[in-house]
mmCIF file of C-alpha atoms in Angstrom:
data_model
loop_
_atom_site.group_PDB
_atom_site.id
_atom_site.type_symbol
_atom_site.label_atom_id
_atom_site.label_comp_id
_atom_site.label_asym_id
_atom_site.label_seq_id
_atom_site.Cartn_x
_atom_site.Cartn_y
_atom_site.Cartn_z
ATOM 1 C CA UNK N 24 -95.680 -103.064 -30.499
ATOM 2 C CA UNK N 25 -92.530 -103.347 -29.041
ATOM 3 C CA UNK N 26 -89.673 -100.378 -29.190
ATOM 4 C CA UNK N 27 -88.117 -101.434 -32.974
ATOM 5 C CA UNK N 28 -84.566 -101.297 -33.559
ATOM 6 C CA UNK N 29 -82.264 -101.570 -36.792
ATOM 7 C CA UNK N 30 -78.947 -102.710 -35.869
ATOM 8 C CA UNK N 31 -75.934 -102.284 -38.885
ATOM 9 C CA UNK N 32 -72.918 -104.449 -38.669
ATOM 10 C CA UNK N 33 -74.408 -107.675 -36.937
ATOM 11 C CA UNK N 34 -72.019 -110.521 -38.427
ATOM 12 C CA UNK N 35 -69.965 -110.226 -34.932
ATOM 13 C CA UNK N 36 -68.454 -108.024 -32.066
ATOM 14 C CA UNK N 37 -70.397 -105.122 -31.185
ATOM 15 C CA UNK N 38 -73.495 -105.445 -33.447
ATOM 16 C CA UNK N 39 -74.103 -108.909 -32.812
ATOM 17 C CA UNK N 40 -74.084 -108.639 -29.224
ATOM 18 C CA UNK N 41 -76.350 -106.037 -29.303
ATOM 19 C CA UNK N 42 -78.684 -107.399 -31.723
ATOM 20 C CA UNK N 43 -79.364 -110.998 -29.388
ATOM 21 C CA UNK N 44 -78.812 -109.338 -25.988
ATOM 22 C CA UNK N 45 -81.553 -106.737 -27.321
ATOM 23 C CA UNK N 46 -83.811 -109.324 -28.950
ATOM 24 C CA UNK N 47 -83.599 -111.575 -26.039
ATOM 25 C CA UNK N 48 -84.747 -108.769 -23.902
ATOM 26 C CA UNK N 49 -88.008 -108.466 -26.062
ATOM 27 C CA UNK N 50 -87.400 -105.785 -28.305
ATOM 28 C CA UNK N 51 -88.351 -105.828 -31.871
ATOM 29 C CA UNK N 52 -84.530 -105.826 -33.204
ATOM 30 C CA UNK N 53 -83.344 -106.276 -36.981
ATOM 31 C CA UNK N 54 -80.155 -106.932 -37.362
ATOM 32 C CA UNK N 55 -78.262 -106.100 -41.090
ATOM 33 C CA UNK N 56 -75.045 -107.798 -42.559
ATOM 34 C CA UNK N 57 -73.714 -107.552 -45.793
ATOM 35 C CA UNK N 58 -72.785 -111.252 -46.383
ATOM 36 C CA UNK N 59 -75.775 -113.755 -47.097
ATOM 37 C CA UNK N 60 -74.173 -116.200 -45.308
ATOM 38 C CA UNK N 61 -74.279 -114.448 -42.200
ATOM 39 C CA UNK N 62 -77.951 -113.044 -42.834
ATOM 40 C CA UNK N 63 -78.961 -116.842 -42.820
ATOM 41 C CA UNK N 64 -76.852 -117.895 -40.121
ATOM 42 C CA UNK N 65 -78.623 -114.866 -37.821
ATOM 43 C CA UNK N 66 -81.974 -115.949 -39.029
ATOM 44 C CA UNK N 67 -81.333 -119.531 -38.074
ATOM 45 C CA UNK N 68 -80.657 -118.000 -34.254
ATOM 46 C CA UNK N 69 -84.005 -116.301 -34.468
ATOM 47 C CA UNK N 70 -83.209 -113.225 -35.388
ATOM 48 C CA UNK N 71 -84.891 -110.547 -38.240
ATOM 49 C CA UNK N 72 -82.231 -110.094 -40.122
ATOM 50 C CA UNK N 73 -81.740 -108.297 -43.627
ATOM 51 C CA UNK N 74 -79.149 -108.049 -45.749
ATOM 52 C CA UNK N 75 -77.396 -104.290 -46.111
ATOM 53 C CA UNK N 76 -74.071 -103.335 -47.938
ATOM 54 C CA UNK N 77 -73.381 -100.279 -46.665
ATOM 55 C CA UNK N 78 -71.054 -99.329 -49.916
ATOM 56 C CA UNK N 79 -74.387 -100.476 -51.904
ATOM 57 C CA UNK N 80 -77.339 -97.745 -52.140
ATOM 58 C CA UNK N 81 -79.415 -100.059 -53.402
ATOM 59 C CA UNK N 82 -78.574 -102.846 -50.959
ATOM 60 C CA UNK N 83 -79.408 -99.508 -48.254
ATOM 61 C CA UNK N 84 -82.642 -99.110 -49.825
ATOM 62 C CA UNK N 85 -83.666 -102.574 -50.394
ATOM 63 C CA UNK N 86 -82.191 -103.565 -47.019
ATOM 64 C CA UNK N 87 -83.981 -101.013 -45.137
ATOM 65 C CA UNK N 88 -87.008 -101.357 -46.766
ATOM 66 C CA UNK N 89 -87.424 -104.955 -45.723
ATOM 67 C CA UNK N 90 -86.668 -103.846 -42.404
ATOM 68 C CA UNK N 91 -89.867 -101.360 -42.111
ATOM 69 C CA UNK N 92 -92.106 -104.445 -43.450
ATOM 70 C CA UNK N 93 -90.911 -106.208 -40.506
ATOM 71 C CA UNK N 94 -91.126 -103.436 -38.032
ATOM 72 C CA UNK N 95 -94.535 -102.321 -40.112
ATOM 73 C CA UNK N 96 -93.378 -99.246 -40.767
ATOM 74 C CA UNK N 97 -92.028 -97.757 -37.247
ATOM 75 C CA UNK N 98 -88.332 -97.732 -36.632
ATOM 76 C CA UNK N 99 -87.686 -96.106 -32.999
ATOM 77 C CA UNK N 100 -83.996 -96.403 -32.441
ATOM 78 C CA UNK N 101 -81.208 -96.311 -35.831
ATOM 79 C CA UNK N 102 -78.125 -98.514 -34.471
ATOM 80 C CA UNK N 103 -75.678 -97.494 -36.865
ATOM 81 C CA UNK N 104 -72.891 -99.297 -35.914
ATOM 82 C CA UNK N 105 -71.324 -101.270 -39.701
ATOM 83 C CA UNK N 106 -67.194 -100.554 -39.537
ATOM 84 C CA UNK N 107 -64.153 -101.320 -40.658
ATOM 85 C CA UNK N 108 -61.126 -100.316 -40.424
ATOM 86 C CA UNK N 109 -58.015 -99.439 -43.160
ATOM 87 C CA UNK N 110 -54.636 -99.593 -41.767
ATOM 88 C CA UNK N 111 -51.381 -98.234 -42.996
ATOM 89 C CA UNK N 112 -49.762 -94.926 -43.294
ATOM 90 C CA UNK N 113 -51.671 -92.074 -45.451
ATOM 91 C CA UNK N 114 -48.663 -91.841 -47.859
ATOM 92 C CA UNK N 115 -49.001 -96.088 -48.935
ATOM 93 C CA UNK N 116 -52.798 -95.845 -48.940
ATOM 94 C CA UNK N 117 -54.429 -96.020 -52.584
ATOM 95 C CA UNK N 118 -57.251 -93.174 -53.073
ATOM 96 C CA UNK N 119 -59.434 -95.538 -53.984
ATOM 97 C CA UNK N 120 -59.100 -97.262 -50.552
ATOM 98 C CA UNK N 121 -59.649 -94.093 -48.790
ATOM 99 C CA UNK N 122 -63.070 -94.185 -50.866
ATOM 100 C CA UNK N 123 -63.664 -97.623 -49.784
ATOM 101 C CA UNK N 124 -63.117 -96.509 -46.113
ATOM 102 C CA UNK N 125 -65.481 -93.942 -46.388
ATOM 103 C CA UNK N 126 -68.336 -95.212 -48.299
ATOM 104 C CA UNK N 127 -68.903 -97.793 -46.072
ATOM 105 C CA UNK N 128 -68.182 -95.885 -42.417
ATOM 106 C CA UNK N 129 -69.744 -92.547 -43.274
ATOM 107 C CA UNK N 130 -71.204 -92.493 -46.707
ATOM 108 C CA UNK N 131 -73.687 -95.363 -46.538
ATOM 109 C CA UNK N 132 -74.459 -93.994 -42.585
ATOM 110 C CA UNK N 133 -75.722 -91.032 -44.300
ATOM 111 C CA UNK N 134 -78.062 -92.880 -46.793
ATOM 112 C CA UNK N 135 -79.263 -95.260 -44.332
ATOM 113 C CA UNK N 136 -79.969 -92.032 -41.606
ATOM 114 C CA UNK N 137 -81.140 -89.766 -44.378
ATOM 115 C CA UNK N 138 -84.022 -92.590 -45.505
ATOM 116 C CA UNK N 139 -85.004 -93.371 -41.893
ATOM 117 C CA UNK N 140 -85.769 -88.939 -40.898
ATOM 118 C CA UNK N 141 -88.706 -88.328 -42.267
ATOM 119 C CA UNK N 142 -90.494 -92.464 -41.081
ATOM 120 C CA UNK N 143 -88.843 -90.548 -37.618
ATOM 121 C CA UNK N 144 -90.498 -87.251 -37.957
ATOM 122 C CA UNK N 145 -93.715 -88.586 -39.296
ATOM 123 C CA UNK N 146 -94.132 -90.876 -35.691
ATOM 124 C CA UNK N 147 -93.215 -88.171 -34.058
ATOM 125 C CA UNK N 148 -90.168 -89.894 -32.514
ATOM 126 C CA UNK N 149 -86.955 -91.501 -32.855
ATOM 127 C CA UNK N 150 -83.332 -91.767 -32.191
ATOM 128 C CA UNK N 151 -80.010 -91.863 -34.032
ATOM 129 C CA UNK N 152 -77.174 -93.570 -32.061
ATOM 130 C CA UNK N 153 -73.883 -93.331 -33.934
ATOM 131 C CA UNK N 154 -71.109 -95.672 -33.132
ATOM 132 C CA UNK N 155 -68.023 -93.732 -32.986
ATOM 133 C CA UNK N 156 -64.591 -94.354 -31.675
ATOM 134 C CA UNK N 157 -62.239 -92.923 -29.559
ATOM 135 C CA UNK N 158 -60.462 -92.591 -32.854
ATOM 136 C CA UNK N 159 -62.612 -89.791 -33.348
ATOM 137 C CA UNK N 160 -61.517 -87.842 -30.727
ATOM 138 C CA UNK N 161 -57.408 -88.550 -31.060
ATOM 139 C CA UNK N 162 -55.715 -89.752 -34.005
ATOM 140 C CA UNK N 163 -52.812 -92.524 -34.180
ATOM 141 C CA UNK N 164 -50.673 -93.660 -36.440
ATOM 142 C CA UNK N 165 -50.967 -96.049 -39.230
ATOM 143 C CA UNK N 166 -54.858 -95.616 -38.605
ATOM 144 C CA UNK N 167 -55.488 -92.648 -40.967
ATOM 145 C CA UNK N 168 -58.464 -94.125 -42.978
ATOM 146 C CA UNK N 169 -60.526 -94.632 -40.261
ATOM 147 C CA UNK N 170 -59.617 -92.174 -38.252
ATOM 148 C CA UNK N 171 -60.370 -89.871 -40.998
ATOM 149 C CA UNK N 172 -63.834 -91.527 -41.335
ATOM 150 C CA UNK N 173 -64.220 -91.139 -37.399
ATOM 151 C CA UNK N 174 -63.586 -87.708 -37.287
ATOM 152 C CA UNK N 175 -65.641 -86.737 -39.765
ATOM 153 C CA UNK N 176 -68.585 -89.095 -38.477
ATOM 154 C CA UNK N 177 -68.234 -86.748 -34.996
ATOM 155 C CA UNK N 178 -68.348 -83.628 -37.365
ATOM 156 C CA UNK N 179 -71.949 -85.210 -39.142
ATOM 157 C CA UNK N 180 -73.130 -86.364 -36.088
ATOM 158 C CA UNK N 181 -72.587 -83.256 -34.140
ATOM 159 C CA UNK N 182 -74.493 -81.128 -37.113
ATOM 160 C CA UNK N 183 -77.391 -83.998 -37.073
ATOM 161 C CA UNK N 184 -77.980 -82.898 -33.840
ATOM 162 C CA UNK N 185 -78.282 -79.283 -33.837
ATOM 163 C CA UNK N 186 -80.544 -79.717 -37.454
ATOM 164 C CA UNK N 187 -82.595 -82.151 -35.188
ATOM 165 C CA UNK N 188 -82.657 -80.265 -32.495
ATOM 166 C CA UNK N 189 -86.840 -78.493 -33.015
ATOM 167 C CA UNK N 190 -87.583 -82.056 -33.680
ATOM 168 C CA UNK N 191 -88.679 -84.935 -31.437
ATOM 169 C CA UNK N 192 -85.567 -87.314 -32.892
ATOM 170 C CA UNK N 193 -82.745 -87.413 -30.425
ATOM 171 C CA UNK N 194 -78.786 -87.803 -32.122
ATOM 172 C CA UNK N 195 -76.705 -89.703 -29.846
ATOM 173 C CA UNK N 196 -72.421 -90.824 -30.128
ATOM 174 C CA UNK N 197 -71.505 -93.740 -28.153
ATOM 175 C CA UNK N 198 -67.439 -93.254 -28.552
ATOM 176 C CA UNK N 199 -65.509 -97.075 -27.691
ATOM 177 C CA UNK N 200 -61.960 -97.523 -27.011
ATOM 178 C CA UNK N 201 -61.001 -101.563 -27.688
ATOM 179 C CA UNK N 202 -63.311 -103.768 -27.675
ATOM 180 C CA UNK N 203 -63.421 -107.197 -28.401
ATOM 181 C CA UNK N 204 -64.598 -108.308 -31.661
ATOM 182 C CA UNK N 205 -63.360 -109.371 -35.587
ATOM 183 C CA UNK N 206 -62.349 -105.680 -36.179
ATOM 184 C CA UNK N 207 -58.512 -106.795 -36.075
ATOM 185 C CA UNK N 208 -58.926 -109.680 -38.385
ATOM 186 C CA UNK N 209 -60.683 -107.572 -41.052
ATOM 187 C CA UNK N 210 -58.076 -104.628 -40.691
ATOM 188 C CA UNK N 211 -55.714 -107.141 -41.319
ATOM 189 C CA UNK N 212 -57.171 -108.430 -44.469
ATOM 190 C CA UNK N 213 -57.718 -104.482 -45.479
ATOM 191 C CA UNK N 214 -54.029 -103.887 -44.870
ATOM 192 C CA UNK N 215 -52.709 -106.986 -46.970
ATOM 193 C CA UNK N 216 -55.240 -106.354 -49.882
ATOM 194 C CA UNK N 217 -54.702 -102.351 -50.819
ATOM 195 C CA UNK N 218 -51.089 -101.900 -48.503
ATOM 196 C CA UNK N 219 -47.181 -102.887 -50.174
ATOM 197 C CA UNK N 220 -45.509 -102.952 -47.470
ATOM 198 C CA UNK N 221 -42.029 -103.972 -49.248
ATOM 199 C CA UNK N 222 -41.123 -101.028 -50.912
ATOM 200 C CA UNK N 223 -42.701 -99.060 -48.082
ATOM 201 C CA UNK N 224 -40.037 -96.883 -45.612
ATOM 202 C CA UNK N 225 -42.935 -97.689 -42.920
ATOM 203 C CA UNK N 226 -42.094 -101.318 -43.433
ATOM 204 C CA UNK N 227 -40.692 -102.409 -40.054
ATOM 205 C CA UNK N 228 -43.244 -100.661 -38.066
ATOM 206 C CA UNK N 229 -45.905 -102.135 -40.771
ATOM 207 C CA UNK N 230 -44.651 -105.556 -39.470
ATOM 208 C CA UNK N 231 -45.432 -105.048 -35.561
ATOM 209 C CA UNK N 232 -48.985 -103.853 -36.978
ATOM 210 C CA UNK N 233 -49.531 -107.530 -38.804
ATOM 211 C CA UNK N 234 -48.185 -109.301 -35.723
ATOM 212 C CA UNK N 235 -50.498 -107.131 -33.286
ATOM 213 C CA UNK N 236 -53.342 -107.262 -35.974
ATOM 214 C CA UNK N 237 -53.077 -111.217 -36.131
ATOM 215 C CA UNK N 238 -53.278 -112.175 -32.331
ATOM 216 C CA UNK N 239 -56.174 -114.016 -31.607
ATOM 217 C CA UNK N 240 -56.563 -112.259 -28.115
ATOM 218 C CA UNK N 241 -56.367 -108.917 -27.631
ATOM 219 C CA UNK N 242 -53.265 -107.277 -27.321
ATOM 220 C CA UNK N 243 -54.618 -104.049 -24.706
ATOM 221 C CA UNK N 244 -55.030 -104.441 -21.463
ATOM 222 C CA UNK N 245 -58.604 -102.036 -21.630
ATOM 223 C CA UNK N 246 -59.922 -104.082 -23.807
ATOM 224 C CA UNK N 247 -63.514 -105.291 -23.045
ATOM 225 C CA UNK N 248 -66.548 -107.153 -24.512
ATOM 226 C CA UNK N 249 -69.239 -106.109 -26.742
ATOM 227 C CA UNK N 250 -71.117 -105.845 -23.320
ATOM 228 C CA UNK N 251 -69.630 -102.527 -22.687
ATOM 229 C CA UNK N 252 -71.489 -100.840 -25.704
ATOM 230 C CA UNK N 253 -74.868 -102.468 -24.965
ATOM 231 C CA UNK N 254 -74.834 -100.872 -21.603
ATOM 232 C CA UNK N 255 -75.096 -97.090 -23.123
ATOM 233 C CA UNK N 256 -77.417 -98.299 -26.090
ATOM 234 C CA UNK N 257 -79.862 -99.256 -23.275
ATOM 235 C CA UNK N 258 -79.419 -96.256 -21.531
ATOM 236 C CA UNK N 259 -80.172 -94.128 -24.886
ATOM 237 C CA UNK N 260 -83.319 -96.409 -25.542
ATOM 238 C CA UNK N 261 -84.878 -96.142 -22.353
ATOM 239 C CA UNK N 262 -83.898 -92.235 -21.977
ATOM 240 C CA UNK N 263 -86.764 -90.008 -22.725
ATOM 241 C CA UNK N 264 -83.574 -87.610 -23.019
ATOM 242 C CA UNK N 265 -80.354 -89.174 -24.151
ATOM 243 C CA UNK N 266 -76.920 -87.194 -23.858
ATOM 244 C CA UNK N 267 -75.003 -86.322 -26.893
ATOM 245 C CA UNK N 268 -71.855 -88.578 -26.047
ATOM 246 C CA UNK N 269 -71.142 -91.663 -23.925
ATOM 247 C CA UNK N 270 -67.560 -92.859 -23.779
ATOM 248 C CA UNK N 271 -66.983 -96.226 -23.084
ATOM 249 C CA UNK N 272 -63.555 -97.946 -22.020
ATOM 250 C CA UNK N 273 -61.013 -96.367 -20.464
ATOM 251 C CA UNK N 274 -58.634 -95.082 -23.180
ATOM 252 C CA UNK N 275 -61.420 -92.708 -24.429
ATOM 253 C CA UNK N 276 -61.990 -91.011 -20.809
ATOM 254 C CA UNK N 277 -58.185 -90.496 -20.550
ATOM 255 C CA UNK N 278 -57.399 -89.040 -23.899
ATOM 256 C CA UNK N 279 -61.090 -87.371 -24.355
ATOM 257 C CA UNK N 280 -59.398 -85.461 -21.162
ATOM 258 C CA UNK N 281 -55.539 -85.042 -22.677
ATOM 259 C CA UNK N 282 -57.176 -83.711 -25.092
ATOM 260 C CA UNK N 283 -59.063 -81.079 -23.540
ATOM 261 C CA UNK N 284 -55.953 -80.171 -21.428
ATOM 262 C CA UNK N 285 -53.031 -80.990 -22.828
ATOM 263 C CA UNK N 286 -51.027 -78.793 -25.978
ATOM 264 C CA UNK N 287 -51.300 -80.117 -29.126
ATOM 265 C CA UNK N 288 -47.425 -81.191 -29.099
ATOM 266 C CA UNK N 289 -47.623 -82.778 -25.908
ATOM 267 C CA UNK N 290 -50.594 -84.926 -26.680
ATOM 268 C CA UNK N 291 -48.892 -85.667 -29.996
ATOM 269 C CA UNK N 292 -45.799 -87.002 -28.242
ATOM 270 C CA UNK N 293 -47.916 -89.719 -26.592
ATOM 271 C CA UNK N 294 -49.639 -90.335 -29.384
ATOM 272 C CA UNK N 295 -47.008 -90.466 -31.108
ATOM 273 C CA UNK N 296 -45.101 -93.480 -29.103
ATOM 274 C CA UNK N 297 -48.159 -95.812 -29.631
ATOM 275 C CA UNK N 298 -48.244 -98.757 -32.232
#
């Protein structure tokens, strides 16, 4: 049998790429979305797909046990890669959204990786890959939720791996600056369902973040395609040792490096001056 992968997050950008580049190259790939709609419409392409909700334990359980049936019980690679992001300030943002943020980027990770360790240990292989962010490694402004939930998903990941470490299951980060994909368009339906941005004194710089949120083409100049990501998630696959991070676009080599070298003030000044 082919290497088997489970792929989270496959209704567009990064985990749909991934998912037909990966299946067209003749792995056994199953891709997850949350939506039915979209679990038909990847079907119809050719694709195993399942439906997961990662803010649904039971959809995580029923989702990934569908998956082994398909795979027949071997899972070699764990793709988790299902996002979104919550914008506006800390001080605007409901609790309750903060929740939301983090059941579905960390919380539901952690069911989904928890049920899939001991199908790893018992082949006596495996490997987590962990789609980060350069939001994990720097923090900006307006992006607390998920930068919150990207931070802390370095923290988990980098404890996975040293708990992992005796074992013959490899923990991997792939860390992406901009890439292209929906992720804008959902933020921006995230921001006008939980943010009130009238009586907000973040409301002027809230309005720069809808216009920049609603452009239909990218709005930084390092932004690249899904491609980008697929290139490290084939190196990890194919690596009878994978490293512990890959960075991918630009932004995250220069501030994974301001960070290392510059004071905390200085690197917050720059930070600081970005939308």
């Amino acid at each position: 049998m082919s290497t088997a992968i489970l792929i989270t997050g496959c209704s567009s950008g990064i985990g749909y790429h991934c998912a037909k580049s990966l299946h067209q190259a003749g792995y056994l790939v199953v891709a997850s979305c949350r939506h039915d709609d979209d679990v038909t419409r990847l079907r119809d392409e050719g694709l195993h797909c399942v439906k997961l909700d990662l803010a649904d334990s039971q959809s995580i359980e029923q989702g990934l046990a569908e998956a082994l049936r398909i795979t027949k019980g071997k899972l070699d690679v764990l793709f988790n890669n299902g996002a979104y992001g919550q914008p506006g300030a800390l001080e605007d943002l409901p609790t309750d959204a903060l929740r939301e943020q983090f059941e579905t980027n960390l919380f539901g990770w952690h069911s989904l990786t928890k049920a899939l360790i001991p199908v790893m240990l018992a082949q006596g292989s495996g490997k987590i890959v962990q789609n980060s962010s350069v939001l994990g490694l720097v923090a900006m402004k307006y992006r607390g939720a998920y930068n919150a939930s990207k931070f802390a998903l370095e923290g988990y990941t980098d404890t996975l791996r040293l708990e992992l470490a005796n074992t013959p299951i490899h923990v991997s980060l792939i860390e992406p600056g901009p890439i292209e994909s929906q992720f804008r368009a959902n933020a921006k339906r995230q921001f006008e369902t939980h943010i009130e941005m009238t009586a907000s004194r973040h409301k002027d710089s809230y309005q720069k973040t809808l216009d920049r949120l609603g452009k239909s083409s990218p709005s930084n100049q390092f932004t690249l395609t899904p491609e980008a990501v697929l290139k490290p998630l084939i190196q990890i696959i194919k690596s009878d040792r994978p490293s512990a991070r890959y960075y991918v676009t630009q932004p995250t080599y220069i501030f994974g490096f301001l960070r290392r070298v510059l004071p905390v003030r200085w690197l917050d000044y720059l930070l600081a001056k970005s939308d």
